[in-house]
Every structure is written in structure tokens, then in C-alpha cells.
CSV table of C-alpha atoms and ligand atoms in Angstrom, one decimal:
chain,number,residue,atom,x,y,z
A,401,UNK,CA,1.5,16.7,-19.0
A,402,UNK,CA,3.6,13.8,-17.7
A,403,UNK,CA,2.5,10.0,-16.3
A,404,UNK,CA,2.0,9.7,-12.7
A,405,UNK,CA,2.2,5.8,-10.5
A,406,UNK,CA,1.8,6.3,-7.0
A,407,UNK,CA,1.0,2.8,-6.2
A,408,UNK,CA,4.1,0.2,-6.6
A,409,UNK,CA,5.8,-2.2,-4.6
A,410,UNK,CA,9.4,-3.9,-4.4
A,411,UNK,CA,11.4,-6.6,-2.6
A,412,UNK,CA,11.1,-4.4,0.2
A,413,UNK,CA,7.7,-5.9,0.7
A,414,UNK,CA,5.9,-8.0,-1.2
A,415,UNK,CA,7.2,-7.1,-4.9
A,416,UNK,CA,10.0,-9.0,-6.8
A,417,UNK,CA,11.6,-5.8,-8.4
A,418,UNK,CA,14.4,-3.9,-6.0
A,419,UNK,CA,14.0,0.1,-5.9
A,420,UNK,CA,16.7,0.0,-9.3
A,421,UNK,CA,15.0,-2.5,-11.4
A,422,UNK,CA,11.5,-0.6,-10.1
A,423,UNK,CA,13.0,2.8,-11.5
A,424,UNK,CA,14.8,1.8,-14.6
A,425,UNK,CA,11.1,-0.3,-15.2
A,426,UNK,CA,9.1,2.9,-14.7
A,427,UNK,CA,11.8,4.9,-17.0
A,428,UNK,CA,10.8,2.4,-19.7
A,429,UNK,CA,7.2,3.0,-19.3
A,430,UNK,CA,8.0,6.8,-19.2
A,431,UNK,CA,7.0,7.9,-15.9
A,432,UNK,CA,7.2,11.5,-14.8
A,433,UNK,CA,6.5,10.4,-11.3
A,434,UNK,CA,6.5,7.6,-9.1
A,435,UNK,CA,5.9,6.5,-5.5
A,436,UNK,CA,6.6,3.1,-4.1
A,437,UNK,CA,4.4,2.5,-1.4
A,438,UNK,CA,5.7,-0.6,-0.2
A,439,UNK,CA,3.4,-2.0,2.7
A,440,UNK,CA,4.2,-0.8,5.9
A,441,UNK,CA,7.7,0.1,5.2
A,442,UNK,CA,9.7,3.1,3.5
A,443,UNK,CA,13.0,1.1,3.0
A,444,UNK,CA,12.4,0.5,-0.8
A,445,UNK,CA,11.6,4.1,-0.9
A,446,UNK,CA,14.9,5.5,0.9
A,447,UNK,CA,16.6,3.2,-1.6
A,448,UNK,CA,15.6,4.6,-4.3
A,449,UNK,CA,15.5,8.3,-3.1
A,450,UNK,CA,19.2,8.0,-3.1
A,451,UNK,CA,19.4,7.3,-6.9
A,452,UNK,CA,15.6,8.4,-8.5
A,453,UNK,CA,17.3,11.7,-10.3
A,454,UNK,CA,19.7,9.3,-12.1
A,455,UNK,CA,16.5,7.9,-13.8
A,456,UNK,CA,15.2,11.5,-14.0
A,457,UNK,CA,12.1,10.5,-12.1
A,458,UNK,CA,10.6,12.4,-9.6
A,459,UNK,CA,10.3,10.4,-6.8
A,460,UNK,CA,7.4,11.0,-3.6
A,461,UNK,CA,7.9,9.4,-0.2
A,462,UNK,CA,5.1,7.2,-0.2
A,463,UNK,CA,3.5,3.7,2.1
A,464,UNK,CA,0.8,1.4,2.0
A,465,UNK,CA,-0.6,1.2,5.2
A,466,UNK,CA,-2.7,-1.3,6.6
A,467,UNK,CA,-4.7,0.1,9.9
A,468,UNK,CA,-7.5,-1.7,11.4
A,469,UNK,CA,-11.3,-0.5,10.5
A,470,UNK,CA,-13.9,-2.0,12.8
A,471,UNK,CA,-12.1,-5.0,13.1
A,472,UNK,CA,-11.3,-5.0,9.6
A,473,UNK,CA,-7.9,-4.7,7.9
A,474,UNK,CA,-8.1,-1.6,5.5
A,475,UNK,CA,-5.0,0.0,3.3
A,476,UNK,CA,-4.5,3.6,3.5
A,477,UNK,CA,-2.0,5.3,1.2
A,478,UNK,CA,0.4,8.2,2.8
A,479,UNK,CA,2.3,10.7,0.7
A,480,UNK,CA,4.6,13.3,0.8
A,481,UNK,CA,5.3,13.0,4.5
A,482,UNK,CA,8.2,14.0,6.6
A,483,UNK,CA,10.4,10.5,5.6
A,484,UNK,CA,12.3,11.4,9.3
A,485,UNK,CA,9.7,12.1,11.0
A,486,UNK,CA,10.5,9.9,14.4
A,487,UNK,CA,7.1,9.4,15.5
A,488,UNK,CA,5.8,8.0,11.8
A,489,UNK,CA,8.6,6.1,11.9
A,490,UNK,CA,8.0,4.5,15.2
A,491,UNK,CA,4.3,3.5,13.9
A,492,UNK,CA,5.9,1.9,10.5
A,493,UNK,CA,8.3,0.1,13.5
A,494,UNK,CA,4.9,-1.2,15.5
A,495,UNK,CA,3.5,-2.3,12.0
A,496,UNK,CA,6.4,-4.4,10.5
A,497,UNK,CA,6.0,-6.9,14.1
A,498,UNK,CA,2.7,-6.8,13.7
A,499,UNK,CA,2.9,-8.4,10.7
A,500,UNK,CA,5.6,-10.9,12.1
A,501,UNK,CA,3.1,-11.7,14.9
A,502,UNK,CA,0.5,-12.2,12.7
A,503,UNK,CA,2.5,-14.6,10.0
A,504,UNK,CA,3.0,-16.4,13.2
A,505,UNK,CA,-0.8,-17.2,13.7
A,506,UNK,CA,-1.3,-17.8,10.0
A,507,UNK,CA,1.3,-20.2,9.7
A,508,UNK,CA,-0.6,-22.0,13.0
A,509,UNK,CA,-4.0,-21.7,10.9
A,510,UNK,CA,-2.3,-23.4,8.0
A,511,UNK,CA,-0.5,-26.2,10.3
A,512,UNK,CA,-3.9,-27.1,11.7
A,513,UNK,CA,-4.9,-27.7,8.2
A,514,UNK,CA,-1.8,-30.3,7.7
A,515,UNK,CA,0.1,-28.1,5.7
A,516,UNK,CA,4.2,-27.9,6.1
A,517,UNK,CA,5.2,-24.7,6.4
A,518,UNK,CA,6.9,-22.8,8.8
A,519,UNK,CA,7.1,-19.4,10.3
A,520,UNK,CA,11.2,-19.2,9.8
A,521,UNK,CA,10.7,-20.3,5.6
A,522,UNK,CA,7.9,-17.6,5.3
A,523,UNK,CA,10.7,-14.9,7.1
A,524,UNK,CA,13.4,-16.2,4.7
A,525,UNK,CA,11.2,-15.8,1.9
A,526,UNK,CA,10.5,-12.3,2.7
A,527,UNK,CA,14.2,-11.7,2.6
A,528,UNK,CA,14.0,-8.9,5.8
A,529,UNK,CA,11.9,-7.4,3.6
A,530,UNK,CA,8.4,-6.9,5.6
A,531,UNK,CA,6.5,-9.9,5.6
A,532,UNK,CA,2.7,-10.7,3.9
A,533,UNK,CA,0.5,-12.9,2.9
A,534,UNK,CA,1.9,-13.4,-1.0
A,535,UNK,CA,5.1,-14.8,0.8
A,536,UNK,CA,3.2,-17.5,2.5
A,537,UNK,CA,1.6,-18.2,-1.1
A,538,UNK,CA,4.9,-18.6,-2.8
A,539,UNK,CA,6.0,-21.5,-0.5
A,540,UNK,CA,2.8,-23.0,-0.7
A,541,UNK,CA,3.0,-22.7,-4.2
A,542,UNK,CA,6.3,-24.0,-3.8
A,543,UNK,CA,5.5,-27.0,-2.6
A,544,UNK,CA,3.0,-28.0,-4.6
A,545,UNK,CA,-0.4,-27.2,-2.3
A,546,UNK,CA,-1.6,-24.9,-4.5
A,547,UNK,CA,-1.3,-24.3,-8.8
A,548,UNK,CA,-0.6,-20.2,-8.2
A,549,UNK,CA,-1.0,-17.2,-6.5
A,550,UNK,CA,-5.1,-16.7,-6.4
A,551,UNK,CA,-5.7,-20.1,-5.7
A,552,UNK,CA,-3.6,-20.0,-2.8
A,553,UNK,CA,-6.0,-16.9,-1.7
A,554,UNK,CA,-9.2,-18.8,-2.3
A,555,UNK,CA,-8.3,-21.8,-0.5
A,556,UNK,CA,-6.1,-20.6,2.3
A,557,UNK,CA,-5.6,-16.6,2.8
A,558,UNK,CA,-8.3,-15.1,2.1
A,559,UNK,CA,-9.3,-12.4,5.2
A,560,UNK,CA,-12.3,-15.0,5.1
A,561,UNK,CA,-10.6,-18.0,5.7
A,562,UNK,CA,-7.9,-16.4,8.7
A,563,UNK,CA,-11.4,-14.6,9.9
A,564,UNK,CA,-10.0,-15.7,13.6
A,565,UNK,CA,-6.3,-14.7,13.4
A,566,UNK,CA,-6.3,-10.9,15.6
A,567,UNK,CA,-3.9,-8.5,14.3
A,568,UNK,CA,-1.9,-5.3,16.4
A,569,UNK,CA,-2.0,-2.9,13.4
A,570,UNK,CA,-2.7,0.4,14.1
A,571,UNK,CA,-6.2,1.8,14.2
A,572,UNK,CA,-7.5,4.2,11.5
A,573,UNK,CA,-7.6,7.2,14.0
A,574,UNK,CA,-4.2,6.7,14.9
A,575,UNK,CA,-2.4,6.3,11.3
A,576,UNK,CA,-4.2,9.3,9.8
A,577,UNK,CA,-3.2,11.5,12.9
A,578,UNK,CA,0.1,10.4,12.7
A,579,UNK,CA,0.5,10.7,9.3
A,580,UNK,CA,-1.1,14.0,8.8
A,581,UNK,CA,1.8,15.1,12.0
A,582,UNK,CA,4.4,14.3,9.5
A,583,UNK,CA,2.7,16.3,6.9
A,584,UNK,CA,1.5,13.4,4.8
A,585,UNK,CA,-1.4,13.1,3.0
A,586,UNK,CA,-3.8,9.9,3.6
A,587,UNK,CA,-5.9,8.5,0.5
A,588,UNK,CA,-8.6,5.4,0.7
A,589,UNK,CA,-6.4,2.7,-1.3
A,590,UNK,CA,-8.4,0.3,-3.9
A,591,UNK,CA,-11.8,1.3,-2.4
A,592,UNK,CA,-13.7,-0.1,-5.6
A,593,UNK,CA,-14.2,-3.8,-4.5
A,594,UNK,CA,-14.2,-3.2,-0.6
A,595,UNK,CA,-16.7,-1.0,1.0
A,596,UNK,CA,-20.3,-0.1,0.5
A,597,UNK,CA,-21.1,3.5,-0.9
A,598,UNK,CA,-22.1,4.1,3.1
A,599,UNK,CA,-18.4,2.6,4.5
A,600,UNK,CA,-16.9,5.1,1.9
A,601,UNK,CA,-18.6,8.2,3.5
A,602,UNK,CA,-18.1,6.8,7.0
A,603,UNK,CA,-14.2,6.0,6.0
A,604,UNK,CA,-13.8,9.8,4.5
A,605,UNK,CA,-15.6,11.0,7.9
A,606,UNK,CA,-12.4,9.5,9.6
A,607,UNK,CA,-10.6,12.5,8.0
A,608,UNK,CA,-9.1,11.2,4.5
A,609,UNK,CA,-7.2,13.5,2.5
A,610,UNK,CA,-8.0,11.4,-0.6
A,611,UNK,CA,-9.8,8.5,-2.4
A,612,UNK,CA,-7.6,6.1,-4.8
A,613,UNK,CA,-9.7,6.7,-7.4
A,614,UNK,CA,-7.7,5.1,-10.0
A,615,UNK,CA,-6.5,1.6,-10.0
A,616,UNK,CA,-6.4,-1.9,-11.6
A,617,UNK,CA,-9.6,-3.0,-9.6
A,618,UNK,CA,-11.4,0.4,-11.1
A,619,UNK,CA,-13.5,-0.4,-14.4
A,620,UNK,CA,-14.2,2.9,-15.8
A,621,UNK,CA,-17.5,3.4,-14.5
A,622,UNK,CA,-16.3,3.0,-11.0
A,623,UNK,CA,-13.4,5.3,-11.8
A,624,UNK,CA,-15.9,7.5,-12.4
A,625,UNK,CA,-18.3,7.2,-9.8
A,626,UNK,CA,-14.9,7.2,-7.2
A,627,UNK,CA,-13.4,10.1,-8.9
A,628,UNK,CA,-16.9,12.5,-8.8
A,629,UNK,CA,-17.4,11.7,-5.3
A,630,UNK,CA,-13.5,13.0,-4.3
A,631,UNK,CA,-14.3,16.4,-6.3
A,632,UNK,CA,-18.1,16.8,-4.7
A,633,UNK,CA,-15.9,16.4,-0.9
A,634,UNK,CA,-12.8,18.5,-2.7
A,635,UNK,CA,-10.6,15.5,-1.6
A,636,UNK,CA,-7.8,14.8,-3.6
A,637,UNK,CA,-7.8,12.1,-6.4
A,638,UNK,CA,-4.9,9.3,-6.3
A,639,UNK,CA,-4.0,6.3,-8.6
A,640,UNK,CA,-1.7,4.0,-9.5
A,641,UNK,CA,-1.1,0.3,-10.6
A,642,UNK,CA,-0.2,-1.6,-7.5
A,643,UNK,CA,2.7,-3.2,-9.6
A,644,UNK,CA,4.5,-6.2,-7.8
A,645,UNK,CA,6.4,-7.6,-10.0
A,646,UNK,CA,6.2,-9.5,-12.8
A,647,UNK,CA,3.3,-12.3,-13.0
A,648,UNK,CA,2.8,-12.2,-9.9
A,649,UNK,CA,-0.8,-10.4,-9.3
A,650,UNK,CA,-3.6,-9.8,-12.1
A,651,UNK,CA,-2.4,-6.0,-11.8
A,652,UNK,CA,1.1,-6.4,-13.2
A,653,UNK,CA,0.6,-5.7,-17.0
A,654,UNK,CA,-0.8,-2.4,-15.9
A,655,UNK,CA,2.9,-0.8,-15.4
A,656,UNK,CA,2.2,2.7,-17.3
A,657,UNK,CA,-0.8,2.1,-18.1
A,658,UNK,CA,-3.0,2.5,-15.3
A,659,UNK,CA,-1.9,6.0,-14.9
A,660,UNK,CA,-2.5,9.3,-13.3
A,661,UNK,CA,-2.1,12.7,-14.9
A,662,UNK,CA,0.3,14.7,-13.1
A,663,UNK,CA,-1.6,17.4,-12.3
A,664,UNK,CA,-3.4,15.7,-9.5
A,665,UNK,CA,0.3,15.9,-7.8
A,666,UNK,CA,0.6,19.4,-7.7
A,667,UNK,CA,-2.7,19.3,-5.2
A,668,UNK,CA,-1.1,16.4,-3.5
A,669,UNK,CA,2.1,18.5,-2.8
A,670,UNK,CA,0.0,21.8,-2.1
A,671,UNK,CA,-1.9,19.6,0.9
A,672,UNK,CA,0.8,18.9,2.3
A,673,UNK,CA,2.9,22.3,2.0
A,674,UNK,CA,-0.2,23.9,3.6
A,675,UNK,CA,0.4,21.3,6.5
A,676,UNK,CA,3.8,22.1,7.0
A,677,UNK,CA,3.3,26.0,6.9
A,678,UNK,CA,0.0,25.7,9.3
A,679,UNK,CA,2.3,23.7,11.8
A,680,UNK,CA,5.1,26.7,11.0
A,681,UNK,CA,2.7,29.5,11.6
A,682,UNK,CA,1.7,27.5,15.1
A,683,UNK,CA,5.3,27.0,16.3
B,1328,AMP,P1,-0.9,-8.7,3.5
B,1328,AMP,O1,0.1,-7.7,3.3
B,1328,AMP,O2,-0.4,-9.9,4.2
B,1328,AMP,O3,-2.2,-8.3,4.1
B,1328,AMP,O4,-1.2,-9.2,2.0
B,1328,AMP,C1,-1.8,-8.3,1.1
B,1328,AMP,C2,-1.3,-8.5,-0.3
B,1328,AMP,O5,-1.6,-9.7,-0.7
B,1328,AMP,C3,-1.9,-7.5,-1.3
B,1328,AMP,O6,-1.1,-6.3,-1.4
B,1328,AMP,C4,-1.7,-8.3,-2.6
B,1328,AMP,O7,-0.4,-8.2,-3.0
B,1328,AMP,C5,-1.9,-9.7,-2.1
B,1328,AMP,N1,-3.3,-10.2,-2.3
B,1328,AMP,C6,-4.4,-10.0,-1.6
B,1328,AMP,N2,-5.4,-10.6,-2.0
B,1328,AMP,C7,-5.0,-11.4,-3.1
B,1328,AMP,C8,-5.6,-12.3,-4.0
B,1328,AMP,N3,-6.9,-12.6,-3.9
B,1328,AMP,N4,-4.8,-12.8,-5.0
B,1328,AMP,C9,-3.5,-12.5,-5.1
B,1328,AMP,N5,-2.9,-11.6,-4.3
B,1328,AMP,C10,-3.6,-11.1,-3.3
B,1329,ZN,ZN1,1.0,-6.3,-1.8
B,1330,FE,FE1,-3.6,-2.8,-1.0
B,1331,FE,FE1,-0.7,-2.3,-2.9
């Protein structure tokens, strides 16, 4: 049985590593498998598609998602999706100027505050890669508002404190229909810290494929409780270690440690397949 970490980012999004370093990292730690689910973008994962069997690492097209819940921004995790399929590419399109747009109202939140930052630095921090929230915190680190990265969260960026900036992400309905269309599978990211025990069911009632039942955020007895709950619905268990980089979140050190055994990607896989033959049987 081999390591499984279908949960890191790169420079793509918000992580420092590029797709190489991210590989060559996850060699180190001995991965059998990885996905880089990069938020609202497969660029990082195309990268590295190209060049995964030189690290002999199986590679699965994977994205974070962020989709919009009853008003509330949620991330959904797709995997093993068509990577060209045009109509989820067209939604991961929609999503990266959403984000755009809505660095634009951030940066007018922080400005009201008499901060100097502006939309343009935050861009150029992001390095085209698709723009978030942690590249705002860098500059205000940067220039001195703020000692690091969760204070910068507390005090400025919190979904608490921009509780009036609107967003244009998709909705749930429409990323899990799109993504099942590509033949992806759709899993609950992080649910741990986020949603009551009754947002959980209503969330699977959407039509989840999976829960992330494993994950930095998890202590074992939510692990647990998360991973019992995907077996009683016979959804499929996911997990990973929502690596960025290095130092840069609380969930860095867990690189190949925060693992998942590679068995739950054989289910992963067979979800999917079943997709794509259902759709083949229709056509
Ligand atoms: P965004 O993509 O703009 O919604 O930002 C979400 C990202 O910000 C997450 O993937 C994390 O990397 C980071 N993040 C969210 N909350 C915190 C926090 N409290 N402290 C540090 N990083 C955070
Ligand atoms: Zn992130
Ligand atoms: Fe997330
Ligand atoms: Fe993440």
C-alpha cells in the first residue's frame, strides 16, 4: 500500500512551490500519488502532468473549488475529471475573474481602513497565478501592517471582516453538475471546522461524491466521526494536507504525513469510470 495527497497547492495559486519543486517534494516524502488542487485553476496541474512519470508519481487531475453556499463561500474538491473538458473549463474561466473582481473590493475594504495597498501589487504578487486572499497578506505583511500570515486573517481577511464584499463564484448546484459532466468526482473540502453536523447532511444532499475526511484541520476524533459518516452514505473518503509551501500556513509540516492510503483511489477512479461509461452507454 502506497501514500496518497490529494490536497496541495503551487505558485499556480496560492502556494510558493512550482509543479517541479511540488513533485520532486512529494518524491522525498514518498508519495505514490498526488493531486494538486490549486484553487480554481488546473494550470499547476497540466504542468506537472507533462513531467509527473519522471518523478514516478501518479499524478490525478485535480481543483479546489470555491462555489457559493447560501451566500457563503465553501471549497469543493474535484477529481479525475475530463482536464479538456470545454464547459469545466469555461467555469474554472468564470472563477479566476471572480476572484479578480473580488480582490478589487477587498483592496477597497482595506483602503477604507487607511491601508496602502493596491489592486495591481496584489496581481503582481500573484505572478498570473490566480489570485487570493494569502497574496493580499503577503504585502500587508510586507509592509509591516501585520507580524504574519494569521494575524493578517484576524485583523483584516477573515470571511468575517469582508462580510460585505459579494462575490460571482459559481453556485454549488452548478459546480457539481458541471463537474460531474466532465466525469469528475466532487468531495466536501476541510469540513471539520466549517459546518454544523446538519450543513454536512444538507451539503451531501446537494449531490457530493465525497467528504474530505482527512486533513490538517481533522484531530483524530473528527477524522473519525467525518470518515464513519462517508461509509454509512457510501460516499467516498478523500484527504490530503493542503500543502502551500513552506511556512506559510499552520498545515505545511504535514507534507507526507497527513496521508491517505491508496486504496481509497481505486474508488475514486471507479466513480468516475462508471461516469464516463454511463455517459457512453447513453450516447
Ligand atoms: P481565498 O482563495 O482568497 O478565498 O483564500 C483562501 C486561502 O487563504 C486558503 O486556501 C488558505 O490558504 C488561506 N487562509 C484562509 N484562512 C486563513 C487563516 N486564518 N490563516 C492563514 N491562511 C488562511
Ligand atoms: Zn489556499
Ligand atoms: Fe480550502
Ligand atoms: Fe486548499
Amino acid at each position: 500500500m502506497g501514500k496518497a495527497d490529494l490536497h496541495t497547492h503551487t505558485n499556480a495559486s496560492d502556494g510558493d512551490l512550482s509543479p517541479e519543486e511540488l513533485l520532486e517534494k512529494a518524491k522525498s516524502k514518498k508519495l505514490k500519488t498526488l493531486a494538486i488542487t490549486d484553487h480554481d485553476t488546473i494550470k499547476g496541474y497540466l504542468k506537472a502532468k507533462e513531467i509527473a512519470p519522471d518523478f514516478g508519481i501518479e499524478l490525478l487531475s485535480g481543483v479546489e473549488i470555491t462555489a457559493l453556499w447560501n451566500s457563503k463561500e465553501i471549497h469543493l474538491l474535484a477529481y479525475n475529471f475530463d482536464d479538456e473538458d470545454h464547459p469545466f473549463r469555461n467555469l474554472l474561466l468564470k472563477q479566476r475573474t471572480a476572484r479578480k473582481l473580488r480582490m478589487q473590493a477587498i483592496v477597497e475594504v482595506l483602503n477604507a481602513q487607511g491601508l496602502d495597498i493596491d489592486y495591481e501589487e496584489v496581481l503582481a504578487e500573484a505572478n498570473m497565478g490566480n489570485v487570493g486572499r494569502p497574496h493580499a497578506a503577503s504585502i500587508l505583511i510586507r509592509k509591516g501592517y501585520v507580524s504574519g500570515v494569521a494575524e493578517a486573517f484576524i485583523r483584516y481577511l477573515s470571511s468575517e471582516k469582508l462580510k460585505g464584499v459579494r462575490t460571482n463564484y459559481a453556485s454549488i448546484d452548478e459546480v457539481i453538475r458541471v463537474t460531474k459532466d466532465a466525469n469528475g468526482v466532487i468531495s466536501l473540502a476541510h469540513p471539520g471546522r466549517l459546518y454544523s453536523d446538519g450543513e454536512v447532511f444538507s451539503l451531501i444532499e446537494k449531490g457530493l461524491d465525497g467528504l474530505e475526511c482527512i486533513h490538517p484541520s481533522h484531530n483524530f476524533s473528527t477524522q473519525r466521526k467525518f470518515t464513519a459518516l462517508a461509509k454509512s452514505r457510501n460516499l467516498l473518503i478523500t484527504g490530503g494536507s493542503d500543502y502551500h509551501g513552506t511556512g506559510k500556513s499552520e498545515y505545511d509540516p504535514y507534507l507526507g504525513i497527513v496521508t491517505l492510503g491508496d486504496q481509497y483511489i481505486e474508488a475514486i477512479k471507479r466513480t468516475s469510470e462508471n461516469r464516463r461509461r454511463i455517459v457512453n452507454v447513453v450516447n
